[in-house]
Coordinates of C-alpha atoms in Angstrom, one line a residue:
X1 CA -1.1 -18.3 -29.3
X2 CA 0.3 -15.0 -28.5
X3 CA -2.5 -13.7 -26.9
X4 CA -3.0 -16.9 -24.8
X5 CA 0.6 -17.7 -23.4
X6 CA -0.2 -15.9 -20.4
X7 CA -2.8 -18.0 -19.2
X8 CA -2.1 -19.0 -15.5
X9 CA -2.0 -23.0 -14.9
X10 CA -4.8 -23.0 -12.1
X11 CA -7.2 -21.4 -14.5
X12 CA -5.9 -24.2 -17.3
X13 CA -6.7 -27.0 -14.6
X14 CA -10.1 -25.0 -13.5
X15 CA -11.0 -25.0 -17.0
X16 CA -10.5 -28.6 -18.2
X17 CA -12.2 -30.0 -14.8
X18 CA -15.5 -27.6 -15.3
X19 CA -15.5 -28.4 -19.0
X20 CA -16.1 -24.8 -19.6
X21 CA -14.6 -21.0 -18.8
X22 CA -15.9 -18.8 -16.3
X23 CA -17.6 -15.5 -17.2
X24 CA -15.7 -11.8 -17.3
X25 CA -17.5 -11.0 -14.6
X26 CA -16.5 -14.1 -12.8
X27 CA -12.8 -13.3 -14.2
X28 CA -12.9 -9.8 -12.3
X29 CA -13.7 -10.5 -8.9
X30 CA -11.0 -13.4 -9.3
X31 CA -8.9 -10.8 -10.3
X32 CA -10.0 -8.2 -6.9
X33 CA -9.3 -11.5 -4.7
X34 CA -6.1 -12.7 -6.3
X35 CA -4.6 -8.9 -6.0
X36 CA -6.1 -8.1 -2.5
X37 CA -4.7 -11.3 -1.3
X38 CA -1.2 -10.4 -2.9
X39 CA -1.0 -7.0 -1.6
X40 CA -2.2 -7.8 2.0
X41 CA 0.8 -10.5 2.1
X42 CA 3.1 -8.0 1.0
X43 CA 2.2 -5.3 3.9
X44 CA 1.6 -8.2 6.4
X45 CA 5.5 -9.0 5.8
X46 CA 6.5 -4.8 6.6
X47 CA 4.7 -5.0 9.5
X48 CA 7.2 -7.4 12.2
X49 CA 9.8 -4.9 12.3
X50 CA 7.8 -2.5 13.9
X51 CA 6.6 -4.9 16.5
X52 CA 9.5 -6.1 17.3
X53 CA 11.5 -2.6 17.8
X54 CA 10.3 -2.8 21.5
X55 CA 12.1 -5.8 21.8
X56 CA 15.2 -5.0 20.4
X57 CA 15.6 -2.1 22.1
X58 CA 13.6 -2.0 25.1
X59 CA 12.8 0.2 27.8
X60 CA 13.5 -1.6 31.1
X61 CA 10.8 0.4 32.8
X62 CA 7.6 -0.3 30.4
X63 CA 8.8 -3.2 28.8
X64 CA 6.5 -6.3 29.6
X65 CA 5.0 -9.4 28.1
X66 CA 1.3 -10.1 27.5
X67 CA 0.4 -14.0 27.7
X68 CA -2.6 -13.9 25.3
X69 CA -2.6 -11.6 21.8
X70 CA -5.4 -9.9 21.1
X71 CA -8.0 -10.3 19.9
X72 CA -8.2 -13.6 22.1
X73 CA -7.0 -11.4 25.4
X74 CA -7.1 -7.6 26.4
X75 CA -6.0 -4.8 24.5
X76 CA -4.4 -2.7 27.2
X77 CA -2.5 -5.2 29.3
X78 CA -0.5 -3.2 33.1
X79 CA 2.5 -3.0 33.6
X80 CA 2.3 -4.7 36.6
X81 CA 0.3 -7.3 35.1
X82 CA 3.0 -8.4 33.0
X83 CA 6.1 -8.5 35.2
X84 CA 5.2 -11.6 36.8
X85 CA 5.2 -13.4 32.8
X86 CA 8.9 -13.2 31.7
X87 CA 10.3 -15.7 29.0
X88 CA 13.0 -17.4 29.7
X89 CA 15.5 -14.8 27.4
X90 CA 15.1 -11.8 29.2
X91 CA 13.9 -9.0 27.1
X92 CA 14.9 -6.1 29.2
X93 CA 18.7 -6.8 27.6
X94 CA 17.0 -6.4 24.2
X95 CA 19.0 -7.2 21.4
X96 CA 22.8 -6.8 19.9
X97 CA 23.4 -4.4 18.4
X98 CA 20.1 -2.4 18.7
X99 CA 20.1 -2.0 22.3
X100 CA 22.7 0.6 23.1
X101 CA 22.3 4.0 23.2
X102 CA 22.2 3.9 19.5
X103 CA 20.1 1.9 19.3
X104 CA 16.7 4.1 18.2
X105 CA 18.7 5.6 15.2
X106 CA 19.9 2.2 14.3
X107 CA 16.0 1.5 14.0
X108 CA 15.5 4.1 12.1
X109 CA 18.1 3.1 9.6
X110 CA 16.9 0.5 9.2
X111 CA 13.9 1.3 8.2
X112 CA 15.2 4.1 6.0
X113 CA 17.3 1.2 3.7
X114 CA 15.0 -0.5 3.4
X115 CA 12.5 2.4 2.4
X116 CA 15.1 4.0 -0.1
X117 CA 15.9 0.7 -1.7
X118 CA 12.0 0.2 -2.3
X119 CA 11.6 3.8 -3.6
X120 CA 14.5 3.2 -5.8
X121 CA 13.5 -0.2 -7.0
X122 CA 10.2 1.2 -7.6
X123 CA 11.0 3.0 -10.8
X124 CA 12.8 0.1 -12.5
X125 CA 9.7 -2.0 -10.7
X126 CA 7.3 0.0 -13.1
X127 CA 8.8 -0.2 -16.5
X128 CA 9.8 -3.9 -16.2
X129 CA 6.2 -4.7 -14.8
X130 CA 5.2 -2.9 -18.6
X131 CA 7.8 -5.1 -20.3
X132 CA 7.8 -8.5 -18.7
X133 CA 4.7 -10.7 -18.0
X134 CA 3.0 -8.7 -14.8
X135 CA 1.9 -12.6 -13.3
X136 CA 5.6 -14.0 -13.5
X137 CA 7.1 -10.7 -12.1
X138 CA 4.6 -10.4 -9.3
X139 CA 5.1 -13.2 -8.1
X140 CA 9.0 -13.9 -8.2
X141 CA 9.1 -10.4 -5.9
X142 CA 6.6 -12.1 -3.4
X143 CA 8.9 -15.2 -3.1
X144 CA 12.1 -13.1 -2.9
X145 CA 10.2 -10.8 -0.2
X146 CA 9.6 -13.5 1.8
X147 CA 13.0 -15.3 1.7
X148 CA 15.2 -12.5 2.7
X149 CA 12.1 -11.5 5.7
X150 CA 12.9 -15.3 7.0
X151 CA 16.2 -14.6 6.8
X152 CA 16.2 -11.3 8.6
X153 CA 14.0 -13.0 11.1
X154 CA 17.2 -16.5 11.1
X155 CA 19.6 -13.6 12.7
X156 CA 17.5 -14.7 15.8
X157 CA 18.3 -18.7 15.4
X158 CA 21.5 -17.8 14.2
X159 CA 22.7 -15.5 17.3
X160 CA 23.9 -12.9 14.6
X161 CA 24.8 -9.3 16.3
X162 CA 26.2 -7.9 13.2
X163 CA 24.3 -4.4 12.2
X164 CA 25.2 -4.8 8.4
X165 CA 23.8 -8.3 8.5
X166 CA 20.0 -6.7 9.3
X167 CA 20.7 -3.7 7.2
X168 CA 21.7 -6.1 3.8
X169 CA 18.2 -8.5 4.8
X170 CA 16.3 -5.2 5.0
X171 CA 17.7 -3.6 1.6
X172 CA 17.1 -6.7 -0.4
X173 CA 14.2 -7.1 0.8
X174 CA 12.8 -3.8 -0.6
X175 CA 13.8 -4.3 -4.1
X176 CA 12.2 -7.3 -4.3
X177 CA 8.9 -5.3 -2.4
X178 CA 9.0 -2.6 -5.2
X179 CA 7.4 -5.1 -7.3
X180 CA 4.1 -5.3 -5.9
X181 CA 2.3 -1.8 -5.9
X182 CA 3.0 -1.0 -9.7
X183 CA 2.2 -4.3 -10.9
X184 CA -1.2 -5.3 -8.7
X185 CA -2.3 -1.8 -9.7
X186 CA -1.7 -2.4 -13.4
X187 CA -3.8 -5.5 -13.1
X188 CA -6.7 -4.0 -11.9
X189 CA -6.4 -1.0 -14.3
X190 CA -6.6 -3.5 -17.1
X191 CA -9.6 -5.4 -16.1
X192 CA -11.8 -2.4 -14.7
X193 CA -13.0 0.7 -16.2
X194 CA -13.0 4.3 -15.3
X195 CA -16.3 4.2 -13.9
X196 CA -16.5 3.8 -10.2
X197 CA -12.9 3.3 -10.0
X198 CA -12.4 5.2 -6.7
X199 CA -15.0 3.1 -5.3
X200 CA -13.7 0.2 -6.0
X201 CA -10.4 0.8 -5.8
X202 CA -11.1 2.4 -2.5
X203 CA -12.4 -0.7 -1.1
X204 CA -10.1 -2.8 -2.9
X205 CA -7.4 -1.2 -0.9
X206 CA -8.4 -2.0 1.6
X207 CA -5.5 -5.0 1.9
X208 CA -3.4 -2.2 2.8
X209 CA -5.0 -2.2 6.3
X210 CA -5.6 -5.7 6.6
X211 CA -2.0 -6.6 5.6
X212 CA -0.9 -4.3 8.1
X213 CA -3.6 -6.0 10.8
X214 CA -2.5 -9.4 10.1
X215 CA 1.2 -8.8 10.2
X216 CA 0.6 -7.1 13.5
X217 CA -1.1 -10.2 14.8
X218 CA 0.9 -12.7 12.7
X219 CA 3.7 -10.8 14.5
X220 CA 2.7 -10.8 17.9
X221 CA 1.3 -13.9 18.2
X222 CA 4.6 -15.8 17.9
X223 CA 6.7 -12.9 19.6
X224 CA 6.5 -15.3 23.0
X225 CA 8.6 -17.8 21.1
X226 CA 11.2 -15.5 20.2
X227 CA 11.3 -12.3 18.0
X228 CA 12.9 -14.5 15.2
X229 CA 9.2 -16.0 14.5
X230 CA 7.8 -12.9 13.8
X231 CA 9.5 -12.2 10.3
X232 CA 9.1 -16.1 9.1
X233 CA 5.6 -16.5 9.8
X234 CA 4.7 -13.4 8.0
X235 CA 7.6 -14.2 5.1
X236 CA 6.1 -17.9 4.7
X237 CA 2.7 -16.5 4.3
X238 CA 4.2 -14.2 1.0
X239 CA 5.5 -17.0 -0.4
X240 CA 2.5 -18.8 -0.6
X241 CA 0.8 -15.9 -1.7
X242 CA 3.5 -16.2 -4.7
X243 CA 2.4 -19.4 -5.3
X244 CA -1.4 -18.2 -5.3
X245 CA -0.3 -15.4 -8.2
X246 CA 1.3 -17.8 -10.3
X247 CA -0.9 -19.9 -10.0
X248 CA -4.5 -18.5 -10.7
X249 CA -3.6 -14.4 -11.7
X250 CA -4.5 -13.7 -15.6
X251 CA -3.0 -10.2 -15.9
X252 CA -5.1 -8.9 -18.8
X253 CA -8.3 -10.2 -20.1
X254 CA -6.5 -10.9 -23.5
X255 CA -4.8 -13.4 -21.4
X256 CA -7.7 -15.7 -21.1
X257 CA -9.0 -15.0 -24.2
X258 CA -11.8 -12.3 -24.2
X259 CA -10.8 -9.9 -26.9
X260 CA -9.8 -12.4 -29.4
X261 CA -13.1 -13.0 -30.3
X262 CA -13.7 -9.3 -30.6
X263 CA -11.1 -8.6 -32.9
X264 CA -12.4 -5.8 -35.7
X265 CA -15.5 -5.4 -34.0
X266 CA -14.7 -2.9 -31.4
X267 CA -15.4 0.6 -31.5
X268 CA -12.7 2.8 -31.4
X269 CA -14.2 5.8 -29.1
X270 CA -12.8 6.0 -26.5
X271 CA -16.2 7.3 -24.2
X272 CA -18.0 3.9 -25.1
X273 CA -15.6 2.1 -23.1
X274 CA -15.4 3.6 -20.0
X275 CA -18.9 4.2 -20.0
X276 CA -20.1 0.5 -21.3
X277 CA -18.4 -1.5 -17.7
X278 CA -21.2 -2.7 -16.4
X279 CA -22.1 -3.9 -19.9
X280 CA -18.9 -5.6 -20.3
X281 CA -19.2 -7.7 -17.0
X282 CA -22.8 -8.4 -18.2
X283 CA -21.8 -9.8 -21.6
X284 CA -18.1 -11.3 -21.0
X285 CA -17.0 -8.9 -23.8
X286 CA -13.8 -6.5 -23.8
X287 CA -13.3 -4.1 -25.7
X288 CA -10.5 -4.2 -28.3
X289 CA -9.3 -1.0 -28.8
X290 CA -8.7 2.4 -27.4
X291 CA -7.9 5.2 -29.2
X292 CA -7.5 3.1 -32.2
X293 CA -4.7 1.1 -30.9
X294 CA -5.4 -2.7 -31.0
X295 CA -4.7 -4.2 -27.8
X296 CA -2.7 -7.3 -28.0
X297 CA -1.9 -9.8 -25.0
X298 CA 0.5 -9.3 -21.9
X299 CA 3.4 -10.8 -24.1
X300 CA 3.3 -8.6 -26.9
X301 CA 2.6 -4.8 -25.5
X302 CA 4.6 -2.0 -25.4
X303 CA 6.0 -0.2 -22.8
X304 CA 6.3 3.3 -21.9
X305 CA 9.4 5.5 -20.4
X306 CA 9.7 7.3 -17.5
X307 CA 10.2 10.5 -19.1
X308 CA 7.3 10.2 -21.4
X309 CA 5.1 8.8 -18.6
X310 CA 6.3 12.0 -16.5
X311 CA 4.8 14.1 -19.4
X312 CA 1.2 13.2 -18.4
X313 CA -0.6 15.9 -16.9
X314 CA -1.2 15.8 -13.2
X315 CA 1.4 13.1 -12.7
X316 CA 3.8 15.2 -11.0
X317 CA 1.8 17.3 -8.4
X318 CA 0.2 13.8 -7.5
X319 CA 3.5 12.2 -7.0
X320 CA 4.7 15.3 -4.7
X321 CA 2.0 15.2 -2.9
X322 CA 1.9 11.6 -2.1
X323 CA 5.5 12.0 -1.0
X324 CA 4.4 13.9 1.8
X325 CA 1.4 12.1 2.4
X326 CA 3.1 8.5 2.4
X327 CA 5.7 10.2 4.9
X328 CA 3.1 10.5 7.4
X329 CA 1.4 7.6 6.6
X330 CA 4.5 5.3 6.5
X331 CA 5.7 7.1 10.1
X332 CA 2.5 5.8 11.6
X333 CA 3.3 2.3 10.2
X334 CA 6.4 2.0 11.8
X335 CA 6.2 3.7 14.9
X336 CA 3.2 4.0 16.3
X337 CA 3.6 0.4 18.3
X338 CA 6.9 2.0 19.4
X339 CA 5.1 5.3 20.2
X340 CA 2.0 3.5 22.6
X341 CA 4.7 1.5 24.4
X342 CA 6.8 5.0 25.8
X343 CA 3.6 6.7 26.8
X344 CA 0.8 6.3 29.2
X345 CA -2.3 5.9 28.4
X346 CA -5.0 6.6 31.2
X347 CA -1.9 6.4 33.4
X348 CA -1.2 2.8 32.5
X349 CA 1.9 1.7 30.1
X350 CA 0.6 -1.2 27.4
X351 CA 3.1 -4.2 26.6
X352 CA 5.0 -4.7 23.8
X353 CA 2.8 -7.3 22.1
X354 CA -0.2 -5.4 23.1
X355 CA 1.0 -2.0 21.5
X356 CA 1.1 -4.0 17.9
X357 CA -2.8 -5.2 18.5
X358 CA -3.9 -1.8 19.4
X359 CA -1.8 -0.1 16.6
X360 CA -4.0 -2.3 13.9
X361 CA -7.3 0.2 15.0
X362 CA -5.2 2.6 13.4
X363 CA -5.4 0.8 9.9
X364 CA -9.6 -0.1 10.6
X365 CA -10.0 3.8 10.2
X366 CA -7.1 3.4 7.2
X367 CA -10.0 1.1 5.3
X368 CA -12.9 3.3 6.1
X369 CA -11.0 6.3 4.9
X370 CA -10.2 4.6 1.7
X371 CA -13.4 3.6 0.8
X372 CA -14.9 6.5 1.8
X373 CA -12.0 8.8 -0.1
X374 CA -12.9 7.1 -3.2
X375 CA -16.6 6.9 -3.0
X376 CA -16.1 10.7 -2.3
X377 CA -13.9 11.7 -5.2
X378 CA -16.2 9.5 -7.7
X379 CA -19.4 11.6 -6.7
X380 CA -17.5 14.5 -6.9
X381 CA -15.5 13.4 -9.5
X382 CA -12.6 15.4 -8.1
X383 CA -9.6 13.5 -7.0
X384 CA -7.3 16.5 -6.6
X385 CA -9.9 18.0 -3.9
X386 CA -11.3 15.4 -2.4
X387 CA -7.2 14.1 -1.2
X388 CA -6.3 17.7 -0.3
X389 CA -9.5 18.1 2.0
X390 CA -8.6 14.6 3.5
X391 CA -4.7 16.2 4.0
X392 CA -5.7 19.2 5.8
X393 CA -8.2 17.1 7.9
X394 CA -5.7 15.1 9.4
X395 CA -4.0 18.0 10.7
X396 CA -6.3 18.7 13.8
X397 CA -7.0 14.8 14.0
X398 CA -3.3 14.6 14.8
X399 CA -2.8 16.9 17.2
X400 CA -5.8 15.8 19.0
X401 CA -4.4 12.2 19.0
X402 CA -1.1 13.7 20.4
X403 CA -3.1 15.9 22.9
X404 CA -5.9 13.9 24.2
X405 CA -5.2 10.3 23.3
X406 CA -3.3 9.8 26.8
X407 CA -6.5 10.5 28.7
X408 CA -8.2 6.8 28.5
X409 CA -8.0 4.1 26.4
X410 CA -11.3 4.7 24.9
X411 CA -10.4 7.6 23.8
X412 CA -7.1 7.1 22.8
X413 CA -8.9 4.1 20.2
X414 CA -11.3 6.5 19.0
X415 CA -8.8 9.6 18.1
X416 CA -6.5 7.5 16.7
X417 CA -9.1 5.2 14.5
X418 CA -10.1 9.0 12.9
X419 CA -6.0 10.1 12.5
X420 CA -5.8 6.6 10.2
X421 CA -9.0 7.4 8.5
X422 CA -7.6 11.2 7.3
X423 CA -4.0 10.2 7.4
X424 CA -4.1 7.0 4.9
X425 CA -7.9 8.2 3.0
X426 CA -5.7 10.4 0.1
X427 CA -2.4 7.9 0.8
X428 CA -4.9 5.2 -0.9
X429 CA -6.7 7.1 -2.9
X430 CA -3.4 8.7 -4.5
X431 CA -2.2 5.2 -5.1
X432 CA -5.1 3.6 -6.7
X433 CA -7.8 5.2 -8.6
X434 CA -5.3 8.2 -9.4
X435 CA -2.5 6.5 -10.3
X436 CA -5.2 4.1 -12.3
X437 CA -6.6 7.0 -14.1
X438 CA -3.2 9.0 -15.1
X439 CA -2.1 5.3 -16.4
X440 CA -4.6 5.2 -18.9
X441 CA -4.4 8.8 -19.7
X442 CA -5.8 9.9 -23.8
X443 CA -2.6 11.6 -24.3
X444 CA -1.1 7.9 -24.2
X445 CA -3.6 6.9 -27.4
X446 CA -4.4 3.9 -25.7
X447 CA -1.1 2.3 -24.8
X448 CA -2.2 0.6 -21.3
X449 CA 1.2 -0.3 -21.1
X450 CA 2.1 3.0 -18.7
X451 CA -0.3 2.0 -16.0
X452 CA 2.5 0.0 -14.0
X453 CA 5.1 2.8 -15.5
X454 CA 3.1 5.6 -14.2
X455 CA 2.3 4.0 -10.5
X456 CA 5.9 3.5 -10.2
X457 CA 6.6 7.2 -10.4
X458 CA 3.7 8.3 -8.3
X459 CA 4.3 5.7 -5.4
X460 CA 8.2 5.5 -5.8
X461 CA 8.0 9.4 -5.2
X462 CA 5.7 8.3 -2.1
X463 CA 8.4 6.1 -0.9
X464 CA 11.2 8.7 -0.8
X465 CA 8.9 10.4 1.7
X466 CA 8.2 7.4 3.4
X467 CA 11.3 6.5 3.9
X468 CA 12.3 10.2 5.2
X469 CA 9.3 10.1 7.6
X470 CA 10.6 6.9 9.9
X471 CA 14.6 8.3 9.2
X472 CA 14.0 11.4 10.7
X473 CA 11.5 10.1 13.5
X474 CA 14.1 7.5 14.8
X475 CA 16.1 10.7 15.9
X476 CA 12.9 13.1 16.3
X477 CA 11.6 11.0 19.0
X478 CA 14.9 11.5 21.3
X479 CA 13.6 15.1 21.9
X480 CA 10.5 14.2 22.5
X481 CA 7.0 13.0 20.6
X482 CA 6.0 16.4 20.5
X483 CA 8.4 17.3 17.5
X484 CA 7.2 14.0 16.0
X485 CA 3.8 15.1 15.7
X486 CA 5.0 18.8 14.5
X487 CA 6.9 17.3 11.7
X488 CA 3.6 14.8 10.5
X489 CA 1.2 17.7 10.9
X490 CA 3.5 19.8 8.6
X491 CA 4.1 17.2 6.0
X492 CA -0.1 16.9 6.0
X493 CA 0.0 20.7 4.9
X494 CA 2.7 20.3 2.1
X495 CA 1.1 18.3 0.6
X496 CA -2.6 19.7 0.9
X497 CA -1.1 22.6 -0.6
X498 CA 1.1 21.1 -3.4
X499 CA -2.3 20.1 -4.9
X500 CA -3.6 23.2 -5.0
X501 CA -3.3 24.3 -8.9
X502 CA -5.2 21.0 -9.8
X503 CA -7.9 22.0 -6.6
X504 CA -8.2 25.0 -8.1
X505 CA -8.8 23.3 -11.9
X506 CA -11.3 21.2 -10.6
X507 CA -14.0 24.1 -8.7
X508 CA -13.5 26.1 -11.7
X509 CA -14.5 23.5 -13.7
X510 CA -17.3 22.7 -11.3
X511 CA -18.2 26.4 -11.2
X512 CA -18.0 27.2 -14.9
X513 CA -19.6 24.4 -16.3
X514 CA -18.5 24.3 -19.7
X515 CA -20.4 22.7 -22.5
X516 CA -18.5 19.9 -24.4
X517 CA -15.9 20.2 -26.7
X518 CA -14.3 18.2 -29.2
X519 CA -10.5 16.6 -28.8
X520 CA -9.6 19.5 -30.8
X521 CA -10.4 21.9 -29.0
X522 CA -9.5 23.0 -25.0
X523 CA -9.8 26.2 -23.1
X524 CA -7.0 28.0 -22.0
X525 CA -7.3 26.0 -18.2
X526 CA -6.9 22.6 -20.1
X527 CA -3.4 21.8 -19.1
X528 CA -4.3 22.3 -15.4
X529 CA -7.3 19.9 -15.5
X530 CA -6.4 18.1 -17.8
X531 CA -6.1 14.6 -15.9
X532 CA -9.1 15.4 -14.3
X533 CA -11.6 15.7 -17.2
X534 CA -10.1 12.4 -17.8
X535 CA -11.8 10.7 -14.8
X536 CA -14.9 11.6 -16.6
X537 CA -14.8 10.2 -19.5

């Protein structure tokens, strides 16, 4: 029964109405859909406060109003166009207390609590997501992230003009976020190999990018109806991804049963396993043990620590790196709309609503440049390189975005789909197949139990970054976009750079070509690279 008791109630009911259980590989890609759904819901419900910034503190000369969202009506909507269309509560008064003079930097504070208290949250996120049954935690953070987004979004209904009142919605909020990445990436480390990881994870990430699409459009589309809508449509749609979670997500395989049958019979090297995947989804079979460690079910494992999950070679340099990298990436997220609204673009301003639809092109190159990251670092098989040429990439893709993206809107779309591919390709990567990887590192001896421990550290290091990067742009940006861009396109470099030692592991490892060793031996680089012999095995 101990291995069992995690078994979600939708898979019970699926079960007894089929009259039989589905197959491991049938388990997986339920496992890919319940996850991507979660995750997409999670970003979909960060995305309305970046829409709505225009609307809450407005610029009287550019601020307009298209009628239709797209994609149903055009992209880039005039100025003069939208003039005529006013609702009945003016928005060129914009909204208590964000529309003073203050009123940028109140933005960006906003932002920035509820970026710290998801960075913070992050690291208590992992361990308990380690400790506690993933399905059950998952899914009580989506259910709290949605009810304090509707209630940020009530202070519309409710005629609340209070700053605190926004600022306590905002930092709740992001504790209960911090549950998502480290526990949907624990998920998927359990039921999926080493093997084509960054591929999969690279496409699997993709919900990034479409959470962040769908929010924006979720967003705008109800933004005629009052900037209130925009946070409960987008917070109702997380709870009933809860609900979906609970409902149908099996956390490990031991959960519905596939390695009780196993028990005894597994072998205990730890090369068979992550080299047998495609066997394993053949067959329905999982493998019982890794490094001699019997795995047990998601209600009797144990955890890791922070320190000891710190220990894991390459865990730091990734974490400092993404910190830099989710900075830019995160800056992007929540200001770009903001940024397309206060300058022209083939000497035309776009509306409010329209600068949320066109800031979603930036996430279509986001997916390309996941997939494409992964697929990259997995033929390579060289994550450390493959995210630090992605890094310094987006450094000229920036500044041409900044320099040229003004000139039409053609081209404007096209430089800024290639920033989002650099920008977020090593952001996801970093975050997924990495933090996957570190998680189930040999110096663990198979505890699986630090892959939501280890995630938290890497991605709650990100989200320091990320929530510098909107802080310092919400005071940035009253000097002009130009210092905006300077401070993205040095943050790129950082952390290119800060990846270096682990770049330099990996070509010498490419360029020596060392026969095999044993465990118990390693050459004097072994520290260095470490973590990324570990992708090959």
């Amino acid at each position: 029964m101990d291995t069992t008791r995690g078994t979600p109630p939708g898979i019970l009911l699926i079960r007894r109405i089929r009259g039989r259980d589905w197959s491991f590989s049938t388990y997986r890609y339920v496992i890919l859909f319940v996850t991507f759904i979660a995750y997409t819901c999670y970003h979909a419900s960060r995305k309305p406060s970046s829409i709505v910034k225009s609307v809450l503190d407005p610029d009287p000369q550019n601020n307009t109003a298209s009628t239709r969202p797209w994609p149903i009506g055009d992209v880039f909507v005039k100025k003069e166009e939208d003039w005529i269309v006013n609702s009945k509560r003016s928005r060129d008064s914009g909204w208590a207390p964000f529309n003073g003079k203050d009123g940028t930097s109140k933005l960006g504070e906003i932002d920035v609590a509820f970026l710290a208290c998801y960075s913070l949250g992050m690291y208590v996120a992992g361990h308990l997501g380690d400790t506690l049954d993933l399905r059950l935690f998952l899914t009580t953070g989506m259910i709290g992230s949605g009810i304090f987004v509707c209630l940020f979004g009530m202070g519309y209904f409710w005629d609340i003009h209070v700053f605190w009142f926004y600022l306590v919605m905002q930092m709740v909020a992001g504790l209960f976020q911090a549950t998502g990445w480290p526990s949907v990436v624990a998920v998927i480390g359990n039921w999926f190999g080493k093997r084509k990881r960054g591929l999969i994870m690279g496409v699997w990430n993709a919900h990034t990018s479409v959470g962040n699409i769908s929010g924006s459009l979720l967003a705008a589309s109800v933004l005629d109806f009052g900037w209130g809508w925009s946070f409960i449509v987008p917070g109702g749609f997380i709870v009933l991804g809860g609900i979906l979670v609970y409902s149908f997500l099996a956390a490990y395989p031991e959960d519905v049963g596939f390695s009780s049958a196993l028990q005894g019979s597994a072998p205990n090297n730890v090369e068979s396993i992550s080299s047998n995947d495609d066997e394993e989804a053949r067959t329905g079979k999982r493998t019982e043990a890794i490094n001699g460690v019997p795995r047990h079910g998601s209600v009797s494992r144990r955890s890791v620590g922070l320190l000891e999950a710190c220990k894991i070679p390459g865990v730091i340099p990734f974490a400092l790196c993404l910190f830099f990298s989710k900075l830019v990436a995160y800056t992007f997220l929540y200001w770009l709309p903001f940024y397309l609204t206060q300058t022209e673009i083939g000497g035309e301003y776009v509306s409010v609503k329209s600068a949320g639809n066109l800031s979603t092109l930036f996430d279509v190159g986001g997916i390309i440049g996941g997939i494409l990251a992964g697929f990259i670092s997995d033929k390579l098989r060289a994550r450390a390189t493959t995210a630090a040429s992605f890094m310094y990439a987006s450094i000229p893709s920036m500044l041409l975005y900044r320099t040229y993206g003004g000139i039409s809107h053609s081209v404007n779309i096209m430089l800024m789909m290639i920033a989002g591919l650099f920008v977020n390709g090593p952001y996801a990567l970093i975050t997924t197949a990495v933090s996957a990887d570190l998680g189930t590192h040999s110096s663990l001896r198979g505890d699986s139990r630090a892959l939501a421990t280890v995630t938290s550290i890497i991605d709650g290091t990100g989200s320091v970054g990320a929530a510098l990067g909107p802080l310092l742009t919400g005071f940035l940006s009253t000097k002009g976009w130009d210092a905006v861009f300077l401070m993205l396109m040095l943050g790129a470099l950082i952390a290119g750079l800060l990846l270096s030692r682990l770049v330099m592991a990996e070509i010498s490892e490419k360029a020596c070509k060392p026969l095999p060793v044993s465990n118990g031996q390693q050459s004097v680089e072994a520290p260095a690279s470490q973590p990324l012999l570990s992708y090959q095995r």
